[in-house]
């Protein structure tokens, strides 16, 4: 059953990119097994309530692999239709080339610029820490989620990823896990052209727990690594996942050609034959739908359990509960701007002005961090 779902994700990625004649098929194909294990065994989410406050956060930092996320959203019940999958990268569709927050249900953050999603994930983990510290009370845990991100070689080459990862290690953000797609391929060729550092040692130096999975198709090993990450509370975790880009395409796997271009009709036909897949375009087996639909039932249960905890919190701490809901809705405290300093004419460095503003706002806007 698992492999029917995984191969459905792979085929949808191949065919959507082919139909659009634009996109990145290789990474979604390689990451489909890991994404499946994360999505079905570890990620606490509810397709029926995509903005549930205590859901786990999922960041696709390698936003060019968007068809992986769209396939997951389609199969697990987020209301993303097969017609939208067919309309990948078309004007007006809900399946743009890179995921966009607020445009597609289930997309946590707009990603695309490499490295940015690592910073986003670290920020989300900091937000969880801040919310938990400010609102959880003994016997009343209403903030208890984790942040997961899929990241690529290209992400980890970027400076923003280094800065964010260093901060995450310093803050010991134990509820953060990055899954690193170590496929050693870029759009120009192998990563050895420009990238030879030991990523694992680098993250250990940042203060991260580093785990390794040597085969991106080994579901048990992936599951074990994510389970180990889930019980880690003191250190953020990097899972180095060795994959083969465009696996199992017979002639395009492990090639740079599969990174950012359609595989071609002949290669797709050969891959389908290898998988025992029907020729019908955009075929989704009933078994895959049934398998992934379990996310909806699990999500209902998790959401209901949290709603029960929140109801108890409402009774025990009504003022804090109201503030929590305001925070989740993005509502600022009344008259927050009254505390803003007034600057007279004269010279003042922008960093000093910023400091004065933040010093004034921090006591009245507890959501601020920095």
PDB file of C-alpha atoms in Angstrom, residues 24-284:
ATOM      1  CA  UNK A  24      11.448  20.045 -11.578  1.00  0.00           C
ATOM      2  CA  UNK A  25      10.513  16.333 -11.602  1.00  0.00           C
ATOM      3  CA  UNK A  26      13.665  14.768 -10.154  1.00  0.00           C
ATOM      4  CA  UNK A  27      13.525  15.960  -6.555  1.00  0.00           C
ATOM      5  CA  UNK A  28       9.838  15.077  -5.980  1.00  0.00           C
ATOM      6  CA  UNK A  29      10.528  11.581  -7.307  1.00  0.00           C
ATOM      7  CA  UNK A  30      13.549  11.092  -5.056  1.00  0.00           C
ATOM      8  CA  UNK A  31      11.886  12.501  -1.950  1.00  0.00           C
ATOM      9  CA  UNK A  32       8.524  10.762  -2.353  1.00  0.00           C
ATOM     10  CA  UNK A  33       9.393   7.903   0.070  1.00  0.00           C
ATOM     11  CA  UNK A  34      10.638  10.250   2.808  1.00  0.00           C
ATOM     12  CA  UNK A  35       7.727  12.635   2.326  1.00  0.00           C
ATOM     13  CA  UNK A  36       5.289   9.737   2.531  1.00  0.00           C
ATOM     14  CA  UNK A  37       6.785   8.465   5.804  1.00  0.00           C
ATOM     15  CA  UNK A  38       6.805  11.957   7.307  1.00  0.00           C
ATOM     16  CA  UNK A  39       3.292  12.813   6.133  1.00  0.00           C
ATOM     17  CA  UNK A  40       1.631   9.554   7.199  1.00  0.00           C
ATOM     18  CA  UNK A  41       3.563   8.544  10.337  1.00  0.00           C
ATOM     19  CA  UNK A  42       4.969  11.661  11.987  1.00  0.00           C
ATOM     20  CA  UNK A  43       3.411  14.949  10.859  1.00  0.00           C
ATOM     21  CA  UNK A  44       0.495  15.961  13.094  1.00  0.00           C
ATOM     22  CA  UNK A  45      -1.862  17.755  10.730  1.00  0.00           C
ATOM     23  CA  UNK A  46      -5.548  17.869   9.857  1.00  0.00           C
ATOM     24  CA  UNK A  47      -6.528  18.367   6.201  1.00  0.00           C
ATOM     25  CA  UNK A  48      -9.962  19.481   7.393  1.00  0.00           C
ATOM     26  CA  UNK A  49      -8.448  22.277   9.514  1.00  0.00           C
ATOM     27  CA  UNK A  50      -5.277  23.434   7.750  1.00  0.00           C
ATOM     28  CA  UNK A  51      -4.897  26.448  10.069  1.00  0.00           C
ATOM     29  CA  UNK A  52      -5.349  24.537  13.340  1.00  0.00           C
ATOM     30  CA  UNK A  53      -3.146  26.398  15.821  1.00  0.00           C
ATOM     31  CA  UNK A  54      -1.216  23.406  17.173  1.00  0.00           C
ATOM     32  CA  UNK A  55      -0.591  21.551  13.909  1.00  0.00           C
ATOM     33  CA  UNK A  56       2.949  20.557  13.060  1.00  0.00           C
ATOM     34  CA  UNK A  57       4.536  22.920  10.566  1.00  0.00           C
ATOM     35  CA  UNK A  58       5.871  21.553   7.274  1.00  0.00           C
ATOM     36  CA  UNK A  59       8.238  23.639   5.162  1.00  0.00           C
ATOM     37  CA  UNK A  60       9.238  22.640   1.640  1.00  0.00           C
ATOM     38  CA  UNK A  61      12.395  24.720   1.563  1.00  0.00           C
ATOM     39  CA  UNK A  62      13.288  23.317  -1.858  1.00  0.00           C
ATOM     40  CA  UNK A  63      10.219  25.019  -3.304  1.00  0.00           C
ATOM     41  CA  UNK A  64      11.110  23.964  -6.842  1.00  0.00           C
ATOM     42  CA  UNK A  65       9.949  20.468  -5.773  1.00  0.00           C
ATOM     43  CA  UNK A  66       6.422  21.829  -5.393  1.00  0.00           C
ATOM     44  CA  UNK A  67       4.775  18.910  -7.190  1.00  0.00           C
ATOM     45  CA  UNK A  68       5.742  16.703  -4.255  1.00  0.00           C
ATOM     46  CA  UNK A  69       3.744  18.919  -1.905  1.00  0.00           C
ATOM     47  CA  UNK A  70       0.825  19.247  -4.304  1.00  0.00           C
ATOM     48  CA  UNK A  71       0.639  15.473  -4.661  1.00  0.00           C
ATOM     49  CA  UNK A  72       0.581  15.076  -0.881  1.00  0.00           C
ATOM     50  CA  UNK A  73      -2.123  17.717  -0.507  1.00  0.00           C
ATOM     51  CA  UNK A  74      -4.233  16.142  -3.250  1.00  0.00           C
ATOM     52  CA  UNK A  75      -4.044  12.608  -1.880  1.00  0.00           C
ATOM     53  CA  UNK A  76      -4.535  13.460   1.782  1.00  0.00           C
ATOM     54  CA  UNK A  77      -7.680  15.547   1.428  1.00  0.00           C
ATOM     55  CA  UNK A  78      -6.730  19.222   1.397  1.00  0.00           C
ATOM     56  CA  UNK A  79      -9.213  19.948  -1.372  1.00  0.00           C
ATOM     57  CA  UNK A  80      -6.641  20.238  -4.138  1.00  0.00           C
ATOM     58  CA  UNK A  81      -8.292  18.551  -7.114  1.00  0.00           C
ATOM     59  CA  UNK A  82      -6.710  16.422  -9.807  1.00  0.00           C
ATOM     60  CA  UNK A  83      -7.667  19.145 -12.285  1.00  0.00           C
ATOM     61  CA  UNK A  84      -5.433  21.515 -10.321  1.00  0.00           C
ATOM     62  CA  UNK A  85      -2.596  18.987 -10.567  1.00  0.00           C
ATOM     63  CA  UNK A  86      -3.144  18.883 -14.335  1.00  0.00           C
ATOM     64  CA  UNK A  87      -2.988  22.694 -14.361  1.00  0.00           C
ATOM     65  CA  UNK A  88       0.445  22.793 -12.698  1.00  0.00           C
ATOM     66  CA  UNK A  89       2.280  26.075 -13.396  1.00  0.00           C
ATOM     67  CA  UNK A  90      -0.669  27.507 -15.350  1.00  0.00           C
ATOM     68  CA  UNK A  91      -1.997  31.015 -14.817  1.00  0.00           C
ATOM     69  CA  UNK A  92      -4.823  31.074 -12.280  1.00  0.00           C
ATOM     70  CA  UNK A  93      -4.239  27.561 -10.949  1.00  0.00           C
ATOM     71  CA  UNK A  94      -3.695  26.729  -7.283  1.00  0.00           C
ATOM     72  CA  UNK A  95      -0.548  24.837  -8.246  1.00  0.00           C
ATOM     73  CA  UNK A  96       2.055  27.489  -9.090  1.00  0.00           C
ATOM     74  CA  UNK A  97       5.638  26.538  -9.847  1.00  0.00           C
ATOM     75  CA  UNK A  98       6.650  27.278  -6.261  1.00  0.00           C
ATOM     76  CA  UNK A  99       4.300  26.954  -3.244  1.00  0.00           C
ATOM     77  CA  UNK A 100       2.511  30.113  -2.136  1.00  0.00           C
ATOM     78  CA  UNK A 101       1.109  30.690   1.339  1.00  0.00           C
ATOM     79  CA  UNK A 102      -2.526  31.819   1.238  1.00  0.00           C
ATOM     80  CA  UNK A 103      -3.008  30.575  -2.306  1.00  0.00           C
ATOM     81  CA  UNK A 104      -3.064  26.800  -1.801  1.00  0.00           C
ATOM     82  CA  UNK A 105      -4.616  25.196   1.327  1.00  0.00           C
ATOM     83  CA  UNK A 106      -1.977  23.335   3.320  1.00  0.00           C
ATOM     84  CA  UNK A 107       0.982  25.438   2.185  1.00  0.00           C
ATOM     85  CA  UNK A 108       2.582  26.877   5.335  1.00  0.00           C
ATOM     86  CA  UNK A 109       5.002  29.278   3.702  1.00  0.00           C
ATOM     87  CA  UNK A 110       5.898  30.649   0.287  1.00  0.00           C
ATOM     88  CA  UNK A 111       9.240  29.149  -0.751  1.00  0.00           C
ATOM     89  CA  UNK A 112      11.479  29.286  -3.774  1.00  0.00           C
ATOM     90  CA  UNK A 113      14.631  31.312  -3.049  1.00  0.00           C
ATOM     91  CA  UNK A 114      17.030  28.634  -1.850  1.00  0.00           C
ATOM     92  CA  UNK A 115      17.925  28.736   1.836  1.00  0.00           C
ATOM     93  CA  UNK A 116      14.944  30.897   2.749  1.00  0.00           C
ATOM     94  CA  UNK A 117      12.884  27.929   3.930  1.00  0.00           C
ATOM     95  CA  UNK A 118      15.575  26.994   6.447  1.00  0.00           C
ATOM     96  CA  UNK A 119      15.212  30.442   7.982  1.00  0.00           C
ATOM     97  CA  UNK A 120      11.423  30.098   7.889  1.00  0.00           C
ATOM     98  CA  UNK A 121      11.590  26.743   9.679  1.00  0.00           C
ATOM     99  CA  UNK A 122      13.892  28.115  12.371  1.00  0.00           C
ATOM    100  CA  UNK A 123      11.531  31.053  12.836  1.00  0.00           C
ATOM    101  CA  UNK A 124       8.559  28.708  13.215  1.00  0.00           C
ATOM    102  CA  UNK A 125      10.440  26.678  15.824  1.00  0.00           C
ATOM    103  CA  UNK A 126      11.280  29.866  17.725  1.00  0.00           C
ATOM    104  CA  UNK A 127       7.606  30.868  17.574  1.00  0.00           C
ATOM    105  CA  UNK A 128       6.580  27.487  19.013  1.00  0.00           C
ATOM    106  CA  UNK A 129       9.084  27.916  21.863  1.00  0.00           C
ATOM    107  CA  UNK A 130       7.811  31.423  22.593  1.00  0.00           C
ATOM    108  CA  UNK A 131       4.144  30.388  22.515  1.00  0.00           C
ATOM    109  CA  UNK A 132       4.766  27.377  24.742  1.00  0.00           C
ATOM    110  CA  UNK A 133       6.653  29.486  27.293  1.00  0.00           C
ATOM    111  CA  UNK A 134       3.973  32.175  27.363  1.00  0.00           C
ATOM    112  CA  UNK A 135       0.798  30.084  27.316  1.00  0.00           C
ATOM    113  CA  UNK A 136       1.377  26.534  28.561  1.00  0.00           C
ATOM    114  CA  UNK A 137       0.558  25.922  32.206  1.00  0.00           C
ATOM    115  CA  UNK A 138       0.949  22.833  34.426  1.00  0.00           C
ATOM    116  CA  UNK A 139      -1.659  20.343  33.264  1.00  0.00           C
ATOM    117  CA  UNK A 140      -2.648  22.593  30.352  1.00  0.00           C
ATOM    118  CA  UNK A 141      -0.408  22.118  27.323  1.00  0.00           C
ATOM    119  CA  UNK A 142      -2.009  23.887  24.373  1.00  0.00           C
ATOM    120  CA  UNK A 143       1.212  24.452  22.404  1.00  0.00           C
ATOM    121  CA  UNK A 144       2.941  21.175  21.571  1.00  0.00           C
ATOM    122  CA  UNK A 145       3.910  21.014  17.899  1.00  0.00           C
ATOM    123  CA  UNK A 146       7.036  20.389  15.866  1.00  0.00           C
ATOM    124  CA  UNK A 147       8.516  21.913  12.716  1.00  0.00           C
ATOM    125  CA  UNK A 148       9.726  19.745   9.834  1.00  0.00           C
ATOM    126  CA  UNK A 149      11.466  20.921   6.670  1.00  0.00           C
ATOM    127  CA  UNK A 150      12.705  19.272   3.491  1.00  0.00           C
ATOM    128  CA  UNK A 151      15.898  20.965   2.329  1.00  0.00           C
ATOM    129  CA  UNK A 152      18.169  20.490  -0.670  1.00  0.00           C
ATOM    130  CA  UNK A 153      21.860  20.803  -1.467  1.00  0.00           C
ATOM    131  CA  UNK A 154      21.078  24.208  -2.927  1.00  0.00           C
ATOM    132  CA  UNK A 155      19.433  25.330   0.310  1.00  0.00           C
ATOM    133  CA  UNK A 156      22.461  24.405   2.388  1.00  0.00           C
ATOM    134  CA  UNK A 157      24.837  26.229   0.037  1.00  0.00           C
ATOM    135  CA  UNK A 158      23.135  29.522   0.893  1.00  0.00           C
ATOM    136  CA  UNK A 159      24.389  31.836   3.614  1.00  0.00           C
ATOM    137  CA  UNK A 160      20.944  32.376   5.132  1.00  0.00           C
ATOM    138  CA  UNK A 161      20.736  28.645   5.893  1.00  0.00           C
ATOM    139  CA  UNK A 162      24.054  28.762   7.756  1.00  0.00           C
ATOM    140  CA  UNK A 163      23.036  31.748   9.840  1.00  0.00           C
ATOM    141  CA  UNK A 164      19.643  30.279  10.706  1.00  0.00           C
ATOM    142  CA  UNK A 165      21.054  26.830  11.504  1.00  0.00           C
ATOM    143  CA  UNK A 166      23.671  28.361  13.779  1.00  0.00           C
ATOM    144  CA  UNK A 167      20.963  30.228  15.705  1.00  0.00           C
ATOM    145  CA  UNK A 168      18.826  27.083  15.962  1.00  0.00           C
ATOM    146  CA  UNK A 169      21.724  25.178  17.482  1.00  0.00           C
ATOM    147  CA  UNK A 170      22.478  28.016  19.885  1.00  0.00           C
ATOM    148  CA  UNK A 171      18.847  28.134  21.020  1.00  0.00           C
ATOM    149  CA  UNK A 172      18.685  24.325  21.225  1.00  0.00           C
ATOM    150  CA  UNK A 173      15.449  24.155  19.240  1.00  0.00           C
ATOM    151  CA  UNK A 174      14.742  20.490  19.857  1.00  0.00           C
ATOM    152  CA  UNK A 175      11.384  20.585  18.065  1.00  0.00           C
ATOM    153  CA  UNK A 176      12.982  21.357  14.701  1.00  0.00           C
ATOM    154  CA  UNK A 177      13.976  18.714  12.139  1.00  0.00           C
ATOM    155  CA  UNK A 178      15.535  19.311   8.734  1.00  0.00           C
ATOM    156  CA  UNK A 179      15.523  16.425   6.260  1.00  0.00           C
ATOM    157  CA  UNK A 180      18.418  17.030   3.884  1.00  0.00           C
ATOM    158  CA  UNK A 181      18.001  15.625   0.376  1.00  0.00           C
ATOM    159  CA  UNK A 182      21.603  14.627  -0.257  1.00  0.00           C
ATOM    160  CA  UNK A 183      21.303  13.740  -3.954  1.00  0.00           C
ATOM    161  CA  UNK A 184      24.600  15.416  -4.940  1.00  0.00           C
ATOM    162  CA  UNK A 185      23.110  16.807  -8.147  1.00  0.00           C
ATOM    163  CA  UNK A 186      22.480  20.409  -9.211  1.00  0.00           C
ATOM    164  CA  UNK A 187      21.016  21.831 -12.399  1.00  0.00           C
ATOM    165  CA  UNK A 188      24.581  22.282 -13.731  1.00  0.00           C
ATOM    166  CA  UNK A 189      25.998  18.888 -12.781  1.00  0.00           C
ATOM    167  CA  UNK A 190      27.224  17.208  -9.612  1.00  0.00           C
ATOM    168  CA  UNK A 191      27.556  19.190  -6.404  1.00  0.00           C
ATOM    169  CA  UNK A 192      31.304  18.506  -6.462  1.00  0.00           C
ATOM    170  CA  UNK A 193      31.583  21.387  -8.938  1.00  0.00           C
ATOM    171  CA  UNK A 194      31.072  23.892  -6.118  1.00  0.00           C
ATOM    172  CA  UNK A 195      30.351  22.087  -2.834  1.00  0.00           C
ATOM    173  CA  UNK A 196      32.657  19.706  -0.978  1.00  0.00           C
ATOM    174  CA  UNK A 197      32.150  20.397   2.724  1.00  0.00           C
ATOM    175  CA  UNK A 198      31.065  17.769   5.234  1.00  0.00           C
ATOM    176  CA  UNK A 199      27.521  18.928   5.968  1.00  0.00           C
ATOM    177  CA  UNK A 200      27.132  16.573   8.924  1.00  0.00           C
ATOM    178  CA  UNK A 201      30.227  17.896  10.694  1.00  0.00           C
ATOM    179  CA  UNK A 202      29.133  21.444   9.970  1.00  0.00           C
ATOM    180  CA  UNK A 203      25.776  20.907  11.670  1.00  0.00           C
ATOM    181  CA  UNK A 204      27.350  19.051  14.579  1.00  0.00           C
ATOM    182  CA  UNK A 205      29.526  22.138  15.060  1.00  0.00           C
ATOM    183  CA  UNK A 206      26.348  24.232  15.122  1.00  0.00           C
ATOM    184  CA  UNK A 207      25.082  22.039  17.977  1.00  0.00           C
ATOM    185  CA  UNK A 208      22.663  19.801  16.080  1.00  0.00           C
ATOM    186  CA  UNK A 209      21.898  16.112  16.384  1.00  0.00           C
ATOM    187  CA  UNK A 210      22.897  14.574  13.029  1.00  0.00           C
ATOM    188  CA  UNK A 211      21.331  11.326  11.807  1.00  0.00           C
ATOM    189  CA  UNK A 212      22.016   9.503   8.549  1.00  0.00           C
ATOM    190  CA  UNK A 213      19.861   7.389   6.237  1.00  0.00           C
ATOM    191  CA  UNK A 214      21.943   5.809   3.491  1.00  0.00           C
ATOM    192  CA  UNK A 215      19.075   4.791   1.201  1.00  0.00           C
ATOM    193  CA  UNK A 216      16.260   7.199   0.350  1.00  0.00           C
ATOM    194  CA  UNK A 217      13.998   4.231  -0.444  1.00  0.00           C
ATOM    195  CA  UNK A 218      14.453   2.507   2.929  1.00  0.00           C
ATOM    196  CA  UNK A 219      11.138   3.310   4.602  1.00  0.00           C
ATOM    197  CA  UNK A 220      12.061   1.594   7.877  1.00  0.00           C
ATOM    198  CA  UNK A 221      15.313   3.542   8.196  1.00  0.00           C
ATOM    199  CA  UNK A 222      13.564   6.813   7.375  1.00  0.00           C
ATOM    200  CA  UNK A 223      10.879   6.046   9.951  1.00  0.00           C
ATOM    201  CA  UNK A 224      13.512   5.230  12.587  1.00  0.00           C
ATOM    202  CA  UNK A 225      15.383   8.478  11.944  1.00  0.00           C
ATOM    203  CA  UNK A 226      12.236  10.596  12.145  1.00  0.00           C
ATOM    204  CA  UNK A 227      11.213   8.757  15.319  1.00  0.00           C
ATOM    205  CA  UNK A 228      14.601   9.567  16.848  1.00  0.00           C
ATOM    206  CA  UNK A 229      14.125  13.198  15.845  1.00  0.00           C
ATOM    207  CA  UNK A 230      10.650  13.220  17.410  1.00  0.00           C
ATOM    208  CA  UNK A 231      11.917  12.269  20.859  1.00  0.00           C
ATOM    209  CA  UNK A 232      14.797  14.746  20.787  1.00  0.00           C
ATOM    210  CA  UNK A 233      13.984  17.748  22.943  1.00  0.00           C
ATOM    211  CA  UNK A 234      17.372  19.355  23.536  1.00  0.00           C
ATOM    212  CA  UNK A 235      18.886  19.704  20.065  1.00  0.00           C
ATOM    213  CA  UNK A 236      17.561  20.394  16.577  1.00  0.00           C
ATOM    214  CA  UNK A 237      17.994  17.435  14.227  1.00  0.00           C
ATOM    215  CA  UNK A 238      19.439  17.151  10.734  1.00  0.00           C
ATOM    216  CA  UNK A 239      18.583  13.922   8.915  1.00  0.00           C
ATOM    217  CA  UNK A 240      21.016  13.410   6.035  1.00  0.00           C
ATOM    218  CA  UNK A 241      19.046  11.376   3.506  1.00  0.00           C
ATOM    219  CA  UNK A 242      21.030   9.903   0.611  1.00  0.00           C
ATOM    220  CA  UNK A 243      18.769   9.868  -2.429  1.00  0.00           C
ATOM    221  CA  UNK A 244      19.014   9.357  -6.183  1.00  0.00           C
ATOM    222  CA  UNK A 245      17.398  12.182  -8.121  1.00  0.00           C
ATOM    223  CA  UNK A 246      14.548  11.092 -10.449  1.00  0.00           C
ATOM    224  CA  UNK A 247      14.569   7.544  -9.087  1.00  0.00           C
ATOM    225  CA  UNK A 248      13.355   5.174 -10.620  1.00  0.00           C
ATOM    226  CA  UNK A 249      13.463   6.721 -14.138  1.00  0.00           C
ATOM    227  CA  UNK A 250      15.657   4.253 -16.053  1.00  0.00           C
ATOM    228  CA  UNK A 251      17.924   6.641 -18.000  1.00  0.00           C
ATOM    229  CA  UNK A 252      17.372  10.028 -16.303  1.00  0.00           C
ATOM    230  CA  UNK A 253      17.903   8.997 -12.669  1.00  0.00           C
ATOM    231  CA  UNK A 254      21.033  10.449 -11.083  1.00  0.00           C
ATOM    232  CA  UNK A 255      21.455  13.028 -13.853  1.00  0.00           C
ATOM    233  CA  UNK A 256      21.386  16.812 -13.786  1.00  0.00           C
ATOM    234  CA  UNK A 257      18.987  16.725 -16.749  1.00  0.00           C
ATOM    235  CA  UNK A 258      16.240  15.478 -14.432  1.00  0.00           C
ATOM    236  CA  UNK A 259      16.612  18.393 -12.041  1.00  0.00           C
ATOM    237  CA  UNK A 260      14.864  21.197 -13.877  1.00  0.00           C
ATOM    238  CA  UNK A 261      13.321  19.876 -17.086  1.00  0.00           C
ATOM    239  CA  UNK A 262      10.575  17.451 -18.142  1.00  0.00           C
ATOM    240  CA  UNK A 263      11.728  13.848 -18.424  1.00  0.00           C
ATOM    241  CA  UNK A 264      10.125  13.384 -21.841  1.00  0.00           C
ATOM    242  CA  UNK A 265       7.296  11.129 -22.959  1.00  0.00           C
ATOM    243  CA  UNK A 266       9.546   8.139 -23.677  1.00  0.00           C
ATOM    244  CA  UNK A 267      11.204   8.254 -20.246  1.00  0.00           C
ATOM    245  CA  UNK A 268       7.845   8.593 -18.504  1.00  0.00           C
ATOM    246  CA  UNK A 269       6.488   5.610 -20.432  1.00  0.00           C
ATOM    247  CA  UNK A 270       9.562   3.556 -19.497  1.00  0.00           C
ATOM    248  CA  UNK A 271       9.247   4.563 -15.840  1.00  0.00           C
ATOM    249  CA  UNK A 272       5.566   3.627 -15.781  1.00  0.00           C
ATOM    250  CA  UNK A 273       6.384   0.258 -17.306  1.00  0.00           C
ATOM    251  CA  UNK A 274       9.031  -0.304 -14.633  1.00  0.00           C
ATOM    252  CA  UNK A 275       6.461   0.527 -11.943  1.00  0.00           C
ATOM    253  CA  UNK A 276       3.691  -1.545 -13.532  1.00  0.00           C
ATOM    254  CA  UNK A 277       1.651   1.636 -13.964  1.00  0.00           C
ATOM    255  CA  UNK A 278      -1.255   2.139 -16.395  1.00  0.00           C
ATOM    256  CA  UNK A 279      -0.679   4.303 -19.468  1.00  0.00           C
ATOM    257  CA  UNK A 280      -3.635   6.510 -18.491  1.00  0.00           C
ATOM    258  CA  UNK A 281      -2.356  10.037 -17.719  1.00  0.00           C
ATOM    259  CA  UNK A 282      -2.678  11.244 -14.109  1.00  0.00           C
ATOM    260  CA  UNK A 283      -3.890   7.844 -12.910  1.00  0.00           C
ATOM    261  CA  UNK A 284      -4.445   7.712  -9.135  1.00  0.00           C
TER     262      UNK A 284
END
